[in-house]
mmCIF file of C-alpha atoms and ligand atoms in Angstrom:
data_model
loop_
_atom_site.group_PDB
_atom_site.id
_atom_site.type_symbol
_atom_site.label_atom_id
_atom_site.label_comp_id
_atom_site.label_asym_id
_atom_site.label_seq_id
_atom_site.Cartn_x
_atom_site.Cartn_y
_atom_site.Cartn_z
ATOM 1 C CA MET A 1 131.373 100.150 63.698
ATOM 2 C CA THR A 2 127.819 99.731 64.991
ATOM 3 C CA ASP A 3 126.484 102.116 67.649
ATOM 4 C CA ALA A 4 126.827 99.392 70.284
ATOM 5 C CA GLN A 5 130.450 98.737 69.330
ATOM 6 C CA SER A 6 131.358 102.393 69.405
ATOM 7 C CA SER A 7 129.674 102.879 72.768
ATOM 8 C CA ASN A 8 131.530 99.841 74.154
ATOM 9 C CA ALA A 9 134.814 101.220 72.850
ATOM 10 C CA ARG A 10 134.031 104.528 74.526
ATOM 11 C CA ALA A 11 133.208 102.734 77.807
ATOM 12 C CA ASP A 12 136.557 100.904 77.560
ATOM 13 C CA ARG A 13 138.377 104.204 77.111
ATOM 14 C CA LEU A 14 136.537 105.632 80.141
ATOM 15 C CA ALA A 15 137.489 102.582 82.212
ATOM 16 C CA ALA A 16 141.136 103.133 81.248
ATOM 17 C CA LEU A 17 141.098 106.638 82.783
ATOM 18 C CA PRO A 18 142.213 107.065 86.407
ATOM 19 C CA ILE A 19 138.627 107.780 87.481
ATOM 20 C CA ARG A 20 137.618 107.560 91.184
ATOM 21 C CA GLU A 21 137.002 103.954 92.225
ATOM 22 C CA GLU A 22 133.329 104.537 93.210
ATOM 23 C CA LEU A 23 132.513 106.081 89.808
ATOM 24 C CA LYS A 24 133.660 103.042 87.828
ATOM 25 C CA GLY A 25 130.847 101.375 85.911
ATOM 26 C CA GLN A 26 128.247 103.922 87.114
ATOM 27 C CA GLN A 27 125.523 105.421 84.915
ATOM 28 C CA PRO A 28 124.688 109.158 84.928
ATOM 29 C CA TYR A 29 121.211 110.307 86.096
ATOM 30 C CA GLY A 30 118.924 110.180 83.109
ATOM 31 C CA ALA A 31 115.162 110.191 82.885
ATOM 32 C CA PRO A 32 114.304 109.811 79.168
ATOM 33 C CA GLN A 33 113.933 113.184 77.383
ATOM 34 C CA LEU A 34 111.600 112.236 74.526
ATOM 35 C CA THR A 35 109.457 114.658 72.551
ATOM 36 C CA VAL A 36 105.949 113.191 72.510
ATOM 37 C CA ARG A 37 102.419 114.577 72.867
ATOM 38 C CA ALA A 38 102.223 114.305 76.650
ATOM 39 C CA MET A 39 105.529 114.432 78.511
ATOM 40 C CA LEU A 40 104.453 113.461 82.000
ATOM 41 C CA ASN A 41 107.575 111.812 83.397
ATOM 42 C CA VAL A 42 109.604 114.422 85.312
ATOM 43 C CA ASN A 43 106.924 116.450 87.116
ATOM 44 C CA GLU A 44 107.471 119.658 85.187
ATOM 45 C CA THR A 45 104.627 122.148 84.842
ATOM 46 C CA THR A 46 103.275 121.305 81.399
ATOM 47 C CA HIS A 47 101.112 124.445 81.049
ATOM 48 C CA GLU A 48 102.440 127.154 78.777
ATOM 49 C CA VAL A 49 104.477 129.743 80.654
ATOM 50 C CA PRO A 50 102.092 132.734 81.100
ATOM 51 C CA ALA A 51 102.760 135.594 78.674
ATOM 52 C CA ASP A 52 103.235 138.207 81.431
ATOM 53 C CA VAL A 53 105.989 136.026 82.939
ATOM 54 C CA VAL A 54 107.724 135.585 79.580
ATOM 55 C CA ASP A 55 107.577 139.350 78.981
ATOM 56 C CA ALA A 56 108.895 140.214 82.444
ATOM 57 C CA ILE A 57 111.790 137.755 82.197
ATOM 58 C CA THR A 58 112.706 138.995 78.716
ATOM 59 C CA LYS A 59 112.784 142.575 79.956
ATOM 60 C CA GLU A 60 114.921 141.782 83.015
ATOM 61 C CA VAL A 61 117.335 139.565 81.084
ATOM 62 C CA ARG A 62 117.839 142.438 78.619
ATOM 63 C CA VAL A 63 118.820 144.743 81.487
ATOM 64 C CA ALA A 64 121.103 142.019 82.853
ATOM 65 C CA ALA A 65 122.829 141.547 79.483
ATOM 66 C CA ALA A 66 123.973 145.159 79.534
ATOM 67 C CA GLN A 67 125.620 144.492 82.932
ATOM 68 C CA MET A 68 127.188 141.133 82.217
ATOM 69 C CA ASN A 69 130.717 142.551 82.037
ATOM 70 C CA ARG A 70 130.586 142.683 85.853
ATOM 71 C CA TYR A 71 130.273 139.705 88.208
ATOM 72 C CA PRO A 72 126.738 139.221 89.495
ATOM 73 C CA ASP A 73 125.744 140.087 93.089
ATOM 74 C CA ARG A 74 127.453 137.252 94.960
ATOM 75 C CA GLU A 75 124.865 137.567 97.726
ATOM 76 C CA PHE A 76 121.865 137.657 95.311
ATOM 77 C CA THR A 77 120.272 139.964 97.863
ATOM 78 C CA VAL A 78 117.259 141.105 95.845
ATOM 79 C CA LEU A 79 116.401 137.514 94.970
ATOM 80 C CA ARG A 80 116.691 136.413 98.609
ATOM 81 C CA GLU A 81 114.369 139.245 99.640
ATOM 82 C CA LYS A 82 111.788 138.220 97.055
ATOM 83 C CA LEU A 83 111.986 134.553 98.099
ATOM 84 C CA ALA A 84 111.530 135.553 101.763
ATOM 85 C CA ASP A 85 108.470 137.628 100.772
ATOM 86 C CA PHE A 86 107.046 134.706 98.812
ATOM 87 C CA LEU A 87 107.378 132.318 101.775
ATOM 88 C CA SER A 88 105.945 134.938 104.120
ATOM 89 C CA ARG A 89 102.680 135.145 102.161
ATOM 90 C CA ASP A 90 101.441 131.907 103.701
ATOM 91 C CA LEU A 91 103.251 132.277 106.981
ATOM 92 C CA PRO A 92 103.485 135.964 107.950
ATOM 93 C CA GLN A 93 104.121 135.060 111.606
ATOM 94 C CA ALA A 94 107.410 133.368 110.634
ATOM 95 C CA HIS A 95 109.076 136.727 109.813
ATOM 96 C CA PHE A 96 111.263 135.340 107.050
ATOM 97 C CA THR A 97 113.913 137.773 105.841
ATOM 98 C CA ALA A 98 116.737 137.492 103.302
ATOM 99 C CA GLU A 99 118.934 136.245 106.190
ATOM 100 C CA HIS A 100 117.006 132.975 106.316
ATOM 101 C CA ILE A 101 117.233 132.249 102.609
ATOM 102 C CA TRP A 102 119.822 130.554 100.426
ATOM 103 C CA ALA A 103 119.487 129.825 96.695
ATOM 104 C CA ALA A 104 121.376 127.846 94.070
ATOM 105 C CA ASN A 105 121.061 126.343 90.599
ATOM 106 C CA GLY A 106 118.173 124.023 91.400
ATOM 107 C CA SER A 107 117.560 122.348 94.722
ATOM 108 C CA ASN A 108 120.023 119.782 93.424
ATOM 109 C CA GLU A 109 122.796 122.308 94.021
ATOM 110 C CA ILE A 110 121.198 123.346 97.330
ATOM 111 C CA MET A 111 121.535 119.719 98.517
ATOM 112 C CA GLN A 112 125.089 119.577 97.265
ATOM 113 C CA HIS A 113 125.964 122.712 99.267
ATOM 114 C CA LEU A 114 124.312 121.259 102.368
ATOM 115 C CA LEU A 115 126.188 117.969 102.086
ATOM 116 C CA GLN A 116 129.476 119.717 101.318
ATOM 117 C CA ALA A 117 129.071 121.698 104.528
ATOM 118 C CA PHE A 118 127.543 119.091 106.857
ATOM 119 C CA ALA A 119 128.389 115.636 105.416
ATOM 120 C CA GLY A 120 131.522 114.633 103.464
ATOM 121 C CA PRO A 121 134.267 112.026 103.978
ATOM 122 C CA GLY A 122 133.741 109.901 107.077
ATOM 123 C CA ARG A 123 130.232 111.358 107.518
ATOM 124 C CA SER A 124 126.835 110.011 106.522
ATOM 125 C CA VAL A 125 123.530 110.994 104.939
ATOM 126 C CA MET A 126 120.312 109.127 105.604
ATOM 127 C CA ALA A 127 117.145 109.112 103.468
ATOM 128 C CA PHE A 128 114.174 106.775 103.227
ATOM 129 C CA PRO A 129 113.678 104.904 99.933
ATOM 130 C CA PRO A 130 111.689 104.633 97.824
ATOM 131 C CA THR A 131 112.464 108.316 97.543
ATOM 132 C CA TYR A 132 114.165 110.820 95.241
ATOM 133 C CA SER A 133 116.802 108.929 93.275
ATOM 134 C CA MET A 134 119.278 111.827 93.459
ATOM 135 C CA TYR A 135 119.961 111.536 97.214
ATOM 136 C CA PRO A 136 122.495 108.686 96.933
ATOM 137 C CA LEU A 137 124.131 110.559 94.058
ATOM 138 C CA TYR A 138 124.539 113.734 96.145
ATOM 139 C CA ALA A 139 126.126 111.525 98.815
ATOM 140 C CA ARG A 140 128.501 109.942 96.329
ATOM 141 C CA GLY A 141 129.406 113.313 94.815
ATOM 142 C CA THR A 142 130.313 114.707 98.235
ATOM 143 C CA TYR A 143 132.216 111.550 99.342
ATOM 144 C CA SER A 144 129.611 110.908 102.054
ATOM 145 C CA ASP A 145 128.253 107.515 103.150
ATOM 146 C CA TYR A 146 124.616 106.914 102.222
ATOM 147 C CA ILE A 147 122.335 105.151 104.703
ATOM 148 C CA PRO A 148 119.008 103.964 103.232
ATOM 149 C CA GLY A 149 116.374 103.932 105.973
ATOM 150 C CA THR A 150 113.114 102.001 105.706
ATOM 151 C CA ARG A 151 109.397 102.847 105.430
ATOM 152 C CA ASN A 152 106.153 101.076 106.230
ATOM 153 C CA GLU A 153 104.910 98.692 103.562
ATOM 154 C CA ASP A 154 102.464 101.322 102.259
ATOM 155 C CA TYR A 155 105.401 103.800 101.985
ATOM 156 C CA THR A 156 104.200 105.944 104.896
ATOM 157 C CA GLN A 157 106.477 106.883 107.820
ATOM 158 C CA SER A 158 105.599 107.050 111.489
ATOM 159 C CA ALA A 159 107.184 109.457 113.958
ATOM 160 C CA GLU A 160 108.355 106.618 116.276
ATOM 161 C CA ASP A 161 109.951 104.613 113.476
ATOM 162 C CA VAL A 162 111.796 107.554 111.910
ATOM 163 C CA ALA A 163 113.077 108.640 115.330
ATOM 164 C CA ALA A 164 114.251 105.104 116.159
ATOM 165 C CA GLN A 165 116.150 104.804 112.865
ATOM 166 C CA ILE A 166 117.871 108.154 113.408
ATOM 167 C CA ARG A 167 118.876 107.132 116.966
ATOM 168 C CA GLU A 168 120.229 103.843 115.652
ATOM 169 C CA HIS A 169 122.298 105.222 112.760
ATOM 170 C CA ARG A 170 123.211 108.701 114.057
ATOM 171 C CA PRO A 171 123.658 110.149 110.542
ATOM 172 C CA ASN A 172 125.210 113.603 110.132
ATOM 173 C CA VAL A 173 122.397 114.637 107.801
ATOM 174 C CA VAL A 174 118.909 113.197 107.449
ATOM 175 C CA ILE A 175 116.638 113.991 104.501
ATOM 176 C CA LEU A 176 112.862 113.772 104.863
ATOM 177 C CA THR A 177 110.869 114.323 101.676
ATOM 178 C CA SER A 178 107.436 115.877 101.977
ATOM 179 C CA PRO A 179 105.578 115.243 99.776
ATOM 180 C CA ASN A 180 107.750 112.273 98.921
ATOM 181 C CA ASN A 181 108.831 111.505 95.371
ATOM 182 C CA PRO A 182 107.841 109.045 93.858
ATOM 183 C CA THR A 183 104.990 108.255 96.261
ATOM 184 C CA GLY A 184 103.468 111.773 96.456
ATOM 185 C CA THR A 185 102.270 111.850 100.059
ATOM 186 C CA ALA A 186 103.209 114.597 102.546
ATOM 187 C CA LEU A 187 104.519 113.924 106.059
ATOM 188 C CA ASP A 188 102.705 114.875 109.208
ATOM 189 C CA LEU A 189 104.643 117.581 111.091
ATOM 190 C CA ASP A 190 104.810 115.169 114.049
ATOM 191 C CA VAL A 191 107.257 113.078 112.017
ATOM 192 C CA VAL A 192 109.485 116.107 111.417
ATOM 193 C CA ARG A 193 109.326 117.107 115.096
ATOM 194 C CA ALA A 194 110.202 113.575 116.224
ATOM 195 C CA ALA A 195 113.060 113.345 113.706
ATOM 196 C CA TYR A 196 114.466 116.651 114.936
ATOM 197 C CA GLU A 197 114.321 115.581 118.572
ATOM 198 C CA ALA A 198 115.886 112.184 117.839
ATOM 199 C CA ALA A 199 118.604 113.988 115.906
ATOM 200 C CA ALA A 200 119.569 116.149 118.880
ATOM 201 C CA GLU A 201 121.931 113.568 120.461
ATOM 202 C CA SER A 202 123.957 113.233 117.251
ATOM 203 C CA ALA A 203 123.609 116.950 116.292
ATOM 204 C CA THR A 204 122.189 115.783 112.965
ATOM 205 C CA ILE A 205 121.069 118.340 110.383
ATOM 206 C CA VAL A 206 117.443 117.616 109.390
ATOM 207 C CA ILE A 207 116.497 118.586 105.840
ATOM 208 C CA VAL A 208 112.861 118.550 104.721
ATOM 209 C CA ASP A 209 112.741 118.525 100.913
ATOM 210 C CA GLU A 210 109.510 120.310 99.983
ATOM 211 C CA ALA A 211 110.093 120.459 96.227
ATOM 212 C CA TYR A 212 106.336 120.007 95.733
ATOM 213 C CA GLY A 213 105.256 122.009 98.783
ATOM 214 C CA GLU A 214 102.963 124.368 96.839
ATOM 215 C CA PHE A 215 100.778 121.439 95.729
ATOM 216 C CA ARG A 216 99.862 120.273 99.264
ATOM 217 C CA GLN A 217 96.260 119.359 99.976
ATOM 218 C CA PRO A 218 94.327 121.955 102.010
ATOM 219 C CA GLY A 219 95.076 121.679 105.721
ATOM 220 C CA VAL A 220 98.465 119.967 105.242
ATOM 221 C CA ALA A 221 101.149 122.039 107.007
ATOM 222 C CA SER A 222 104.623 122.931 105.757
ATOM 223 C CA ALA A 223 107.739 122.261 107.847
ATOM 224 C CA LEU A 224 108.459 125.991 107.428
ATOM 225 C CA GLU A 225 106.217 126.362 110.485
ATOM 226 C CA LEU A 226 108.776 124.488 112.578
ATOM 227 C CA LEU A 227 111.891 126.522 111.740
ATOM 228 C CA GLU A 228 111.597 128.948 114.659
ATOM 229 C CA GLY A 229 113.777 127.668 117.508
ATOM 230 C CA ARG A 230 115.193 124.732 115.508
ATOM 231 C CA PRO A 231 118.683 125.756 114.305
ATOM 232 C CA ARG A 232 119.479 122.357 112.715
ATOM 233 C CA LEU A 233 116.304 122.237 110.597
ATOM 234 C CA VAL A 234 116.389 123.153 106.892
ATOM 235 C CA VAL A 235 113.423 123.326 104.504
ATOM 236 C CA THR A 236 114.282 123.189 100.792
ATOM 237 C CA ARG A 237 112.042 124.377 97.977
ATOM 238 C CA THR A 238 112.442 124.821 94.232
ATOM 239 C CA MET A 239 111.095 126.977 91.416
ATOM 240 C CA SER A 240 111.312 123.936 89.093
ATOM 241 C CA LYS A 241 107.845 122.586 89.809
ATOM 242 C CA ALA A 242 105.157 125.071 90.942
ATOM 243 C CA PHE A 243 106.926 128.058 89.313
ATOM 244 C CA ALA A 244 107.201 126.322 85.929
ATOM 245 C CA MET A 245 110.928 127.081 85.962
ATOM 246 C CA ALA A 246 112.571 123.666 85.620
ATOM 247 C CA GLY A 247 114.646 125.107 82.791
ATOM 248 C CA GLY A 248 115.585 128.214 84.779
ATOM 249 C CA ARG A 249 117.359 126.217 87.542
ATOM 250 C CA LEU A 250 116.556 127.904 90.827
ATOM 251 C CA GLY A 251 116.266 126.065 94.125
ATOM 252 C CA TYR A 252 116.251 127.643 97.595
ATOM 253 C CA LEU A 253 116.000 126.942 101.286
ATOM 254 C CA ALA A 254 114.839 128.539 104.486
ATOM 255 C CA ALA A 255 116.786 127.960 107.704
ATOM 256 C CA ALA A 256 118.507 129.767 110.548
ATOM 257 C CA PRO A 257 120.900 132.476 109.249
ATOM 258 C CA GLU A 258 123.964 130.573 110.538
ATOM 259 C CA ILE A 259 123.097 127.672 108.180
ATOM 260 C CA THR A 260 123.428 130.040 105.226
ATOM 261 C CA ASP A 261 126.771 131.228 106.651
ATOM 262 C CA ALA A 262 127.964 127.608 106.549
ATOM 263 C CA LEU A 263 126.921 127.339 102.896
ATOM 264 C CA ARG A 264 128.857 130.500 101.986
ATOM 265 C CA LEU A 265 131.995 128.519 102.899
ATOM 266 C CA VAL A 266 131.419 125.852 100.246
ATOM 267 C CA ARG A 267 129.631 127.566 97.359
ATOM 268 C CA LEU A 268 131.627 128.608 94.342
ATOM 269 C CA PRO A 269 131.719 132.397 94.145
ATOM 270 C CA TYR A 270 129.077 133.951 91.877
ATOM 271 C CA HIS A 271 127.288 130.608 91.518
ATOM 272 C CA LEU A 272 124.023 132.308 90.485
ATOM 273 C CA SER A 273 124.473 134.016 87.134
ATOM 274 C CA ILE A 274 123.098 137.474 86.479
ATOM 275 C CA TYR A 275 120.551 135.840 84.121
ATOM 276 C CA THR A 276 119.389 133.302 86.682
ATOM 277 C CA GLN A 277 118.902 136.030 89.268
ATOM 278 C CA ALA A 278 117.063 138.247 86.769
ATOM 279 C CA ALA A 279 114.737 135.471 85.574
ATOM 280 C CA ALA A 280 113.919 134.217 89.068
ATOM 281 C CA CYS A 281 113.191 137.747 90.334
ATOM 282 C CA ALA A 282 110.900 138.422 87.371
ATOM 283 C CA ALA A 283 109.058 135.126 87.916
ATOM 284 C CA LEU A 284 108.584 135.932 91.617
ATOM 285 C CA ASP A 285 107.162 139.331 90.678
ATOM 286 C CA HIS A 286 104.502 137.405 88.701
ATOM 287 C CA ALA A 287 103.893 134.623 91.201
ATOM 288 C CA GLU A 288 100.116 135.247 90.898
ATOM 289 C CA SER A 289 99.827 134.039 87.315
ATOM 290 C CA LEU A 290 102.098 131.071 87.996
ATOM 291 C CA MET A 291 100.152 130.038 91.096
ATOM 292 C CA ALA A 292 96.929 130.111 89.052
ATOM 293 C CA ASN A 293 98.338 127.167 87.088
ATOM 294 C CA VAL A 294 99.108 125.361 90.356
ATOM 295 C CA GLU A 295 95.401 125.358 91.191
ATOM 296 C CA LYS A 296 94.547 123.929 87.748
ATOM 297 C CA ILE A 297 97.182 121.216 88.147
ATOM 298 C CA LYS A 298 95.773 120.228 91.554
ATOM 299 C CA VAL A 299 92.366 119.705 89.940
ATOM 300 C CA GLN A 300 93.883 117.324 87.366
ATOM 301 C CA ARG A 301 95.903 115.575 90.107
ATOM 302 C CA ASP A 302 92.748 114.888 92.122
ATOM 303 C CA ARG A 303 90.957 113.800 88.949
ATOM 304 C CA ILE A 304 93.721 111.251 88.201
ATOM 305 C CA VAL A 305 93.488 109.779 91.720
ATOM 306 C CA GLU A 306 89.713 109.538 91.418
ATOM 307 C CA GLU A 307 89.668 107.960 87.961
ATOM 308 C CA LEU A 308 92.491 105.505 88.696
ATOM 309 C CA THR A 309 90.592 104.373 91.778
ATOM 310 C CA ALA A 310 87.482 103.906 89.623
ATOM 311 C CA MET A 311 89.583 101.753 87.253
ATOM 312 C CA GLY A 312 90.390 99.467 90.173
ATOM 313 C CA LEU A 313 93.993 100.693 90.514
ATOM 314 C CA ALA A 314 95.657 101.797 93.750
ATOM 315 C CA PRO A 315 96.887 105.414 93.642
ATOM 316 C CA SER A 316 98.683 106.817 96.713
ATOM 317 C CA PRO A 317 97.135 109.986 98.183
ATOM 318 C CA SER A 318 98.945 112.875 96.491
ATOM 319 C CA ASP A 319 100.070 116.251 97.872
ATOM 320 C CA ALA A 320 102.212 116.767 94.774
ATOM 321 C CA ASN A 321 101.782 117.456 91.046
ATOM 322 C CA PHE A 322 102.015 113.754 90.236
ATOM 323 C CA VAL A 323 100.326 110.494 91.135
ATOM 324 C CA PHE A 324 101.999 107.209 92.050
ATOM 325 C CA PHE A 325 99.808 104.218 91.436
ATOM 326 C CA GLY A 326 99.954 100.463 91.887
ATOM 327 C CA GLY A 327 97.768 97.553 90.918
ATOM 328 C CA LEU A 328 99.360 96.949 87.498
ATOM 329 C CA GLU A 329 100.210 93.420 86.463
ATOM 330 C CA ASP A 330 102.934 94.422 84.044
ATOM 331 C CA GLU A 331 104.003 98.043 84.492
ATOM 332 C CA LYS A 332 106.601 97.791 81.722
ATOM 333 C CA ALA A 333 103.975 96.753 79.160
ATOM 334 C CA VAL A 334 101.640 99.551 80.296
ATOM 335 C CA TRP A 335 104.495 102.080 80.125
ATOM 336 C CA ARG A 336 105.203 100.968 76.542
ATOM 337 C CA HIS A 337 101.524 101.090 75.567
ATOM 338 C CA LEU A 338 101.226 104.649 76.913
ATOM 339 C CA LEU A 339 104.345 105.715 75.033
ATOM 340 C CA ASP A 340 102.989 104.238 71.793
ATOM 341 C CA ASP A 341 100.015 106.584 72.349
ATOM 342 C CA GLY A 342 102.377 109.538 72.847
ATOM 343 C CA VAL A 343 102.151 109.592 76.646
ATOM 344 C CA LEU A 344 105.456 109.413 78.527
ATOM 345 C CA VAL A 345 105.174 108.496 82.227
ATOM 346 C CA ARG A 346 107.780 107.318 84.738
ATOM 347 C CA ASP A 347 108.701 103.750 85.539
ATOM 348 C CA VAL A 348 110.244 104.279 88.985
ATOM 349 C CA GLY A 349 111.457 100.703 89.270
ATOM 350 C CA ILE A 350 108.784 99.501 91.716
ATOM 351 C CA ALA A 351 106.971 96.368 90.575
ATOM 352 C CA GLY A 352 103.352 96.937 89.582
ATOM 353 C CA HIS A 353 103.643 100.748 89.854
ATOM 354 C CA LEU A 354 104.054 103.809 87.642
ATOM 355 C CA ARG A 355 104.150 107.558 88.290
ATOM 356 C CA VAL A 356 102.417 110.196 86.174
ATOM 357 C CA THR A 357 102.695 113.984 86.262
ATOM 358 C CA ALA A 358 99.437 115.944 86.429
ATOM 359 C CA GLY A 359 99.503 118.085 83.293
ATOM 360 C CA THR A 360 96.821 120.022 81.469
ATOM 361 C CA GLU A 361 93.249 118.745 81.272
ATOM 362 C CA GLU A 362 93.907 117.569 77.712
ATOM 363 C CA GLU A 363 97.082 115.670 78.624
ATOM 364 C CA THR A 364 95.345 114.057 81.583
ATOM 365 C CA THR A 365 92.555 112.877 79.284
ATOM 366 C CA LEU A 366 95.092 111.429 76.830
ATOM 367 C CA PHE A 367 96.773 109.571 79.690
ATOM 368 C CA LEU A 368 93.557 108.234 81.226
ATOM 369 C CA ASP A 369 92.101 107.134 77.865
ATOM 370 C CA SER A 370 95.309 105.384 76.855
ATOM 371 C CA LEU A 371 95.579 103.671 80.243
ATOM 372 C CA ARG A 372 91.975 102.471 80.045
ATOM 373 C CA ARG A 373 92.637 100.966 76.609
ATOM 374 C CA SER A 374 95.842 99.363 77.856
ATOM 375 C CA LEU A 375 94.010 97.694 80.744
ATOM 376 C CA GLY A 376 90.919 96.890 78.672
ATOM 377 C CA ARG A 377 88.675 98.766 81.166
HETATM 378 C C1 PLP B 1 112.064 117.668 91.274
HETATM 379 C C2 PLP B 1 112.632 117.478 92.616
HETATM 380 C C3 PLP B 1 113.576 118.374 93.105
HETATM 381 C C4 PLP B 1 113.932 119.581 92.297
HETATM 382 O O1 PLP B 1 115.169 119.604 91.786
HETATM 383 P P1 PLP B 1 115.676 120.945 91.083
HETATM 384 O O2 PLP B 1 117.154 120.752 91.100
HETATM 385 O O3 PLP B 1 115.250 122.098 91.935
HETATM 386 O O4 PLP B 1 115.080 120.990 89.717
HETATM 387 C C5 PLP B 1 114.028 118.234 94.402
HETATM 388 N N1 PLP B 1 113.581 117.238 95.186
HETATM 389 C C6 PLP B 1 112.682 116.353 94.744
HETATM 390 C C7 PLP B 1 112.182 115.305 95.669
HETATM 391 C C8 PLP B 1 112.192 116.439 93.447
HETATM 392 O O5 PLP B 1 111.316 115.541 93.009
#
């Protein structure tokens, strides 16, 4: 049997199973995981993990291993305290405490908890494509309806338009993404305020996904500032991007304490392993060395925007650790050319556009040189 035949036979056997109707014929999430010189397609931190962080995690995981006969702290209290302290560094006036924090295995699981508690059968989730491709999958996985909203032609969103769409559709949950993935631009807080007000009539939960929040341009505010007095607002963050912990799987949120009480009703007990808690706590204890890499990544991000503009391409302004750019005649051919040079970027399925992660200076140079050759500029 050829590979194609055996994979068809396997698909036939899957189709013969009594699988849920809406899962039939679907493909699992899957950005390519290729090992090449510059892997710039899933917005990981590509810098080496700092040695002090590796040492601290190793030490804490060793302590954890000796305690693994017991269930981990179901309330992950120490971790929640450290996350609250981390958020409070930029926003001391917000008085974040462990009560405001929830964490899970990646912000993917955070979203799943939120939708399990606030969406579900007969309820709906609204997001604004082009945006993070996982949102419709979280909706499907929690048996919720997915409502794709719309954006301006340049992918921006205005306060009036977002509010009008929320009033029209009255979703149970609305997800705003700031900075947005794949476009990279952050939202003005006016948009979040207007969304929250429009959502009042339908008692909609408003989630602001700030997975890339630490990479914001100077002067761009975080929706964390708006939490006070807004009990239906949730701001999600992750350690996958700025904390270089994509492999460690730790996402979190800040919200009113009663939101976290709702999530306790749907989480599986002990969902954060003793190792996850140990590694995340150790990384937070060394936030300084990790945040030093964030500053270096921002420099490369701004360099990419500048050089792509000089090449006559059209990058979107970026508050993230990646750049979305248009102006390509044949993005598939460019993607292939880059890969042949050992540079893996993301084809996000938008004609004429690609997305590239800001990596090290060396990786950025590889990417820019290869792109210039590909375009003959
Ligand atoms: C990368 C990313 C996440 C992070 O997911 P994790 O499960 O925390 O790794 C969340 N939201 C968006 C928009 C992202 O791009």
